[in-house]
CSV table of C-alpha atoms in Angstrom, one decimal:
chain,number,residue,atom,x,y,z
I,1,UNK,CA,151.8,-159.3,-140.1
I,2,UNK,CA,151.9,-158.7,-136.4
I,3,UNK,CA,152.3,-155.2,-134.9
I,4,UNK,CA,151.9,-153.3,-131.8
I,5,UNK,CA,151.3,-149.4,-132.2
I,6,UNK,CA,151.2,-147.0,-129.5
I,7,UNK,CA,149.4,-143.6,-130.9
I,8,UNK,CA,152.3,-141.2,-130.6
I,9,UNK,CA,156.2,-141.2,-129.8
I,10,UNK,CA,155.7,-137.8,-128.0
I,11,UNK,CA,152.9,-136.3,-125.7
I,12,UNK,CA,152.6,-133.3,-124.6
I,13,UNK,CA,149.8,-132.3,-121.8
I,14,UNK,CA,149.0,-129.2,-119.0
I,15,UNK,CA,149.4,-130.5,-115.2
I,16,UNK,CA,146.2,-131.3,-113.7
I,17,UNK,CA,144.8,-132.7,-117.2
I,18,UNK,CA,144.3,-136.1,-118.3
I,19,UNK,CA,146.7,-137.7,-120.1
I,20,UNK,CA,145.1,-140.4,-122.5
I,21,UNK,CA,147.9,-143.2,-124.4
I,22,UNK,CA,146.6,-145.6,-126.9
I,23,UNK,CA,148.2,-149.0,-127.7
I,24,UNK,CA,146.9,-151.0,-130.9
I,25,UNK,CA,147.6,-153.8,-132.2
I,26,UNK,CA,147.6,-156.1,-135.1
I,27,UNK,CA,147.3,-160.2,-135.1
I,28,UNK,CA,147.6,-160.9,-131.8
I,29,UNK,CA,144.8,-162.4,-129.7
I,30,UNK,CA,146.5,-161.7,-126.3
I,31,UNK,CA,144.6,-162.7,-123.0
I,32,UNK,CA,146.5,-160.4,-120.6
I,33,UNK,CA,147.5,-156.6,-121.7
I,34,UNK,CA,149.9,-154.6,-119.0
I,35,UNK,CA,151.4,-151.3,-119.0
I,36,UNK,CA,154.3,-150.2,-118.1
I,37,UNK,CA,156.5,-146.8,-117.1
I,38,UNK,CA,160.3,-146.4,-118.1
I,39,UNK,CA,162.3,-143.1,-117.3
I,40,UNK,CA,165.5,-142.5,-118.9
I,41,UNK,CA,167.8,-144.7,-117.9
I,42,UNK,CA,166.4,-147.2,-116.1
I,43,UNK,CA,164.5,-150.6,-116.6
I,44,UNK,CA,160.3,-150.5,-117.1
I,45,UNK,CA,158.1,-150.6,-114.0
I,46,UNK,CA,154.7,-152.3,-114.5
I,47,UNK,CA,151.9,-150.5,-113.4
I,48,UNK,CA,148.4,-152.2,-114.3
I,49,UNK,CA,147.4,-155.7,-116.2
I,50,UNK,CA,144.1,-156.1,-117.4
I,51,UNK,CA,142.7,-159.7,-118.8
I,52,UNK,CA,140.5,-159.9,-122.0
I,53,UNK,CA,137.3,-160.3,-120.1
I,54,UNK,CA,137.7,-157.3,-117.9
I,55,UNK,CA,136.6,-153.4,-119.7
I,56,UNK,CA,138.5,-151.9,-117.2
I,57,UNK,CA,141.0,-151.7,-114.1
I,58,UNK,CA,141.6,-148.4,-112.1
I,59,UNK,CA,144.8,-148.1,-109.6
I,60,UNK,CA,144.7,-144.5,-108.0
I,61,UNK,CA,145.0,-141.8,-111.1
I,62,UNK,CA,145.5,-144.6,-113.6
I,63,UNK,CA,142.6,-146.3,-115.7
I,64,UNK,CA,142.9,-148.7,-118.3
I,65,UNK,CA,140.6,-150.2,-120.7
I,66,UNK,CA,140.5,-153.0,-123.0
I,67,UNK,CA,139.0,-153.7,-126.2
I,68,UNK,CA,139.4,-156.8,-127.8
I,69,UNK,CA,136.7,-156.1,-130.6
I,70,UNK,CA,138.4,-152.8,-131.7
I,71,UNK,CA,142.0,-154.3,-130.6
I,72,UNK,CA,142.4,-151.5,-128.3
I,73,UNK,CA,143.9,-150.6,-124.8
I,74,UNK,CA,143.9,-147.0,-123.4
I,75,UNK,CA,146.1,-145.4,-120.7
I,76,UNK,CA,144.3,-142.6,-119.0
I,77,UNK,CA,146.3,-140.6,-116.4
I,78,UNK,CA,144.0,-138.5,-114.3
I,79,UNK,CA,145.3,-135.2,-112.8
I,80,UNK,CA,148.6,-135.1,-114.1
I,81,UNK,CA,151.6,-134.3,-112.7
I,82,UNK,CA,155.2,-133.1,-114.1
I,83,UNK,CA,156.3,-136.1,-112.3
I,84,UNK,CA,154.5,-138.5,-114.3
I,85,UNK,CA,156.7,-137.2,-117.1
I,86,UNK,CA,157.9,-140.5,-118.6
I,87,UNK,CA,157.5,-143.3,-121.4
I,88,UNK,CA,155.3,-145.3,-121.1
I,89,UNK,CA,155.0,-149.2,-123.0
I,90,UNK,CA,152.2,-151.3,-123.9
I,91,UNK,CA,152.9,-154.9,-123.6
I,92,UNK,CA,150.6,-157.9,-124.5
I,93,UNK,CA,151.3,-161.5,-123.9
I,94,UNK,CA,151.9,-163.8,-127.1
I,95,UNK,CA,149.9,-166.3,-126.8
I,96,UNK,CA,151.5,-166.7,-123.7
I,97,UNK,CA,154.8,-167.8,-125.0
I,98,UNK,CA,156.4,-164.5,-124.2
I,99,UNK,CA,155.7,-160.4,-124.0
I,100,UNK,CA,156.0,-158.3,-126.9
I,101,UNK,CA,156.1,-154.1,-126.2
I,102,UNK,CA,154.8,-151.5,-128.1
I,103,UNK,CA,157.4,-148.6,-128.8
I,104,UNK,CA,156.2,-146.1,-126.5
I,105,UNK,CA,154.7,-143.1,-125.8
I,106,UNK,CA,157.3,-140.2,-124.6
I,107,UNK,CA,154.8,-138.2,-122.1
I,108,UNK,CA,155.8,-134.8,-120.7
I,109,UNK,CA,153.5,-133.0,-118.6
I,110,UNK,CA,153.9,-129.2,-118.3
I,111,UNK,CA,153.6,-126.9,-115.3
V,1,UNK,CA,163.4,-157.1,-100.3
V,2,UNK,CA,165.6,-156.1,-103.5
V,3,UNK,CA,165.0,-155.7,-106.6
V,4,UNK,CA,166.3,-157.3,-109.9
V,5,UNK,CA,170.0,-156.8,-110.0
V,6,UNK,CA,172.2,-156.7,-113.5
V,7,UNK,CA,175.8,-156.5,-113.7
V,8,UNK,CA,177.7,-154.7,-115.1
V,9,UNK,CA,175.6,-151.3,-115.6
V,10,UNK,CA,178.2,-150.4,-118.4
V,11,UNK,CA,180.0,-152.6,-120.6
V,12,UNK,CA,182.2,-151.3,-123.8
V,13,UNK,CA,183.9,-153.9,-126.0
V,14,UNK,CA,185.1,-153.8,-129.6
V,15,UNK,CA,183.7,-156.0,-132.6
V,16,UNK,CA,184.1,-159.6,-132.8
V,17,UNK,CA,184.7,-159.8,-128.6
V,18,UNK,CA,182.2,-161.8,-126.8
V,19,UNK,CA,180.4,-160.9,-123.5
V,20,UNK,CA,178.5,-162.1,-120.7
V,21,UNK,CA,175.7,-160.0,-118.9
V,22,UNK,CA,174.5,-161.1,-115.1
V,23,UNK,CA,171.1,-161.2,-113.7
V,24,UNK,CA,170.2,-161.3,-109.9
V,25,UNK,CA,166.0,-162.2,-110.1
V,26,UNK,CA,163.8,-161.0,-107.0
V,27,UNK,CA,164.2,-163.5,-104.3
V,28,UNK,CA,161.2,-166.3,-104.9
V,29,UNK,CA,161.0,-165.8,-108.5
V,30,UNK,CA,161.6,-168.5,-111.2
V,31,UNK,CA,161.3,-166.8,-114.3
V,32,UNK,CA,163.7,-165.0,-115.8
V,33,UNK,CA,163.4,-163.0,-119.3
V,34,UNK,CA,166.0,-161.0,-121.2
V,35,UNK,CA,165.1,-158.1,-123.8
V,36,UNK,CA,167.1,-155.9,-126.0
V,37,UNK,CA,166.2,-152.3,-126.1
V,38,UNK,CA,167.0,-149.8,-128.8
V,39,UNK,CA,166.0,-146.6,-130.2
V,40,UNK,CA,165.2,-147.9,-133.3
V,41,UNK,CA,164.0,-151.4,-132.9
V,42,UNK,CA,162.5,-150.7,-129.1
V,43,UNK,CA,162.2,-153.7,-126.6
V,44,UNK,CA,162.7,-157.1,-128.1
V,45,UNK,CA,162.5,-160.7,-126.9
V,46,UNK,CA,165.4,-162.7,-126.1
V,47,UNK,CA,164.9,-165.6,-124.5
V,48,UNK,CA,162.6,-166.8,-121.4
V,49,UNK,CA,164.5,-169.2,-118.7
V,50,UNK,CA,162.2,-171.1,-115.6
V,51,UNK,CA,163.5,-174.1,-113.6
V,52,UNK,CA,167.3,-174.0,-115.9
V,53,UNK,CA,165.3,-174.1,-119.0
V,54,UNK,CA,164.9,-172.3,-121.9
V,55,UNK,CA,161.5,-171.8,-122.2
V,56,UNK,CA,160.9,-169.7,-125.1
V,57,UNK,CA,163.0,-167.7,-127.1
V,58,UNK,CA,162.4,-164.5,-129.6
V,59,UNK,CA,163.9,-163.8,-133.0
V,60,UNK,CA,168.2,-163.4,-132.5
V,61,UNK,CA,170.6,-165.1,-133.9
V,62,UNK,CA,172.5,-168.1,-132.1
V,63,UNK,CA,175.0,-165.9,-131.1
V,64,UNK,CA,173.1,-164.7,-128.7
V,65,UNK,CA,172.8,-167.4,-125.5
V,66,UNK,CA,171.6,-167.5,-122.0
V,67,UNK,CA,171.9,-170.2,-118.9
V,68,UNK,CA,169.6,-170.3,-116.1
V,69,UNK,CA,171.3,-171.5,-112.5
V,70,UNK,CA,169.7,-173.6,-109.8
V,71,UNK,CA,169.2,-170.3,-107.8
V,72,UNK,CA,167.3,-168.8,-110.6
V,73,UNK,CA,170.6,-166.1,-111.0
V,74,UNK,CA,170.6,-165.9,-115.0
V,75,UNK,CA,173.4,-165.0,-117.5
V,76,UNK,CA,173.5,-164.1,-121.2
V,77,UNK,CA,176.5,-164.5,-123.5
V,78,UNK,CA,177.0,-162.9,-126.6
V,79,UNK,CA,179.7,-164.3,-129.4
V,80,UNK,CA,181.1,-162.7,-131.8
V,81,UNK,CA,180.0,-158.8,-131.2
V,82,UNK,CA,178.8,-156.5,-134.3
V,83,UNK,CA,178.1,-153.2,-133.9
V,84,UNK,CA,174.2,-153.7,-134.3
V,85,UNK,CA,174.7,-155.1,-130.6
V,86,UNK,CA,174.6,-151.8,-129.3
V,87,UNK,CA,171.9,-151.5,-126.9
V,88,UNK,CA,170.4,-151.5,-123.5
V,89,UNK,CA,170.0,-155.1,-122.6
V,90,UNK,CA,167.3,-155.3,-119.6
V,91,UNK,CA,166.5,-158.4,-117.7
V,92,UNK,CA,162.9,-159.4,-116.0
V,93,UNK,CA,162.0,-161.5,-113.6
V,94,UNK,CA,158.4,-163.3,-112.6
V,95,UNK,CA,157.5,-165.7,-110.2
V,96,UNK,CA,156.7,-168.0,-112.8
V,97,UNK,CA,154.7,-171.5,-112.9
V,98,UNK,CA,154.9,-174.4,-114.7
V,99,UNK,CA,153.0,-173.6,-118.0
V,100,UNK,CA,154.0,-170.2,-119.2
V,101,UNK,CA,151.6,-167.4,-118.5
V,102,UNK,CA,151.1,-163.7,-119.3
V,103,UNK,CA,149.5,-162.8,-116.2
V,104,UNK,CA,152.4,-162.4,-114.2
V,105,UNK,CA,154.2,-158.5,-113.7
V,106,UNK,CA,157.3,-158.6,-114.5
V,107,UNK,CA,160.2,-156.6,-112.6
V,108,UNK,CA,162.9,-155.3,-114.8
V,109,UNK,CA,166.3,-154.6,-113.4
V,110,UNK,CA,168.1,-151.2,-114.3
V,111,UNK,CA,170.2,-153.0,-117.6
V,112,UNK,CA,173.7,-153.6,-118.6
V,113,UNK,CA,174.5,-150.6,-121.4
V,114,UNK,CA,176.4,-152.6,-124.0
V,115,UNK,CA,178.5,-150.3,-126.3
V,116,UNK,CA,180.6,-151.6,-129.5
V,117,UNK,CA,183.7,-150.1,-130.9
């Protein structure tokens, strides 16, 4: 069957660390992979997309890699901060018929 | 230029009601999505609209409906309410193209909070 996992519900990191998320999956074969940030209360905000033929994308302290072999995709936060306290959703495009999200990774970063 | 606009933000009706849920897309875009978000089942599919048509559509029953307008505005109707309907429904918009692609962002709006009695 199909499924999307991302590696924990909650995360827990020191400010100034990186934070590393990791969204698996299961049966798909998706061409575009793209990440997205949701705080409590409101709607997701996309932050990167990466295509199957690309290893990685970089935007600021955000770095994302994709591995189609291991069916793979981490989220790599550099330098954290308390504000990039958030959940945070893999999404992958089905066969590009539509989106389907992982669950989410609850991150809290600590002063 | 403004974002994607739902209305209403808060919604509370009682079991076998139905309801309607309003999306606003970003100015210029065609596509419109809708996704049901809850703690348990997290953010699922609904249905995809481009160009007032239903593109593609996820696993809900038929009591759960959308229309797309000539000015890309969206709505969803839900019949016949159970309390399983309880969630936070978001809509997205894309710019969209003729054949459906997963290489567009796509900009969520803030959701309508749907509560059954």
């Amino acid at each position: 069957s199909q499924k999307i996992e991302q590696n924990s519900e909650a995360l827990n990191i020191q400010e100034g660390k990186t934070a590393t998320l990791t969204c698996n999956y299961t049966n798909y074969s998706p061409a575009y992979l793209q990440w997205y940030r949701q705080d409590p209360g409101r709607g997701p905000v996309f932050l990167l997309l990466i295509r199957e033929n690309e290893k990685e994308k970089r935007k600021e302290r955000l770095k994302v890699t994709f591995d189609t072999t291991l069916k793979q995709s981490l989220f790599h936060i550099t330098a954290s901060q308390p504000a990039d306290s958030a959940t945070y959703l893999c999404a992958l495009d089905n066969y590009g018929q539509n989106f389907v999200f992982g669950p989410g990774t609850r991150l809290s970063v600590l002063p | 230029k403004a974002g994607v606009t739902q209305t209403p933000r808060y919604l509370i009706k009682t079991r076998g009601q139905q309801v309607t849920l309003s999306c606003s897309p970003i100015s210029g875009h065609r596509s419109v999505s809708w996704y049901q978000q809850t703690p348990g089942q997290g953010l699922q599919f609904l249905f995809e609209y481009f160009s007032e048509t239903q593109r593609n559509k996820g696993n809900f029953p038929g009591r759960f409906s959308g229309r797309q307008f000539s000015n890309s505005r969206s709505e969803m109707n839900v019949s016949t309410l159970e309390l399983g309907d309880s969630a936070l429904y978001l809509c997205a918009s894309s710019l969209g193209t003729e054949s459906v692609s997963g290489n567009q962002p796509q900009h969520f709006g803030d959701g309508t909070r749907l509560s059954i009695l």
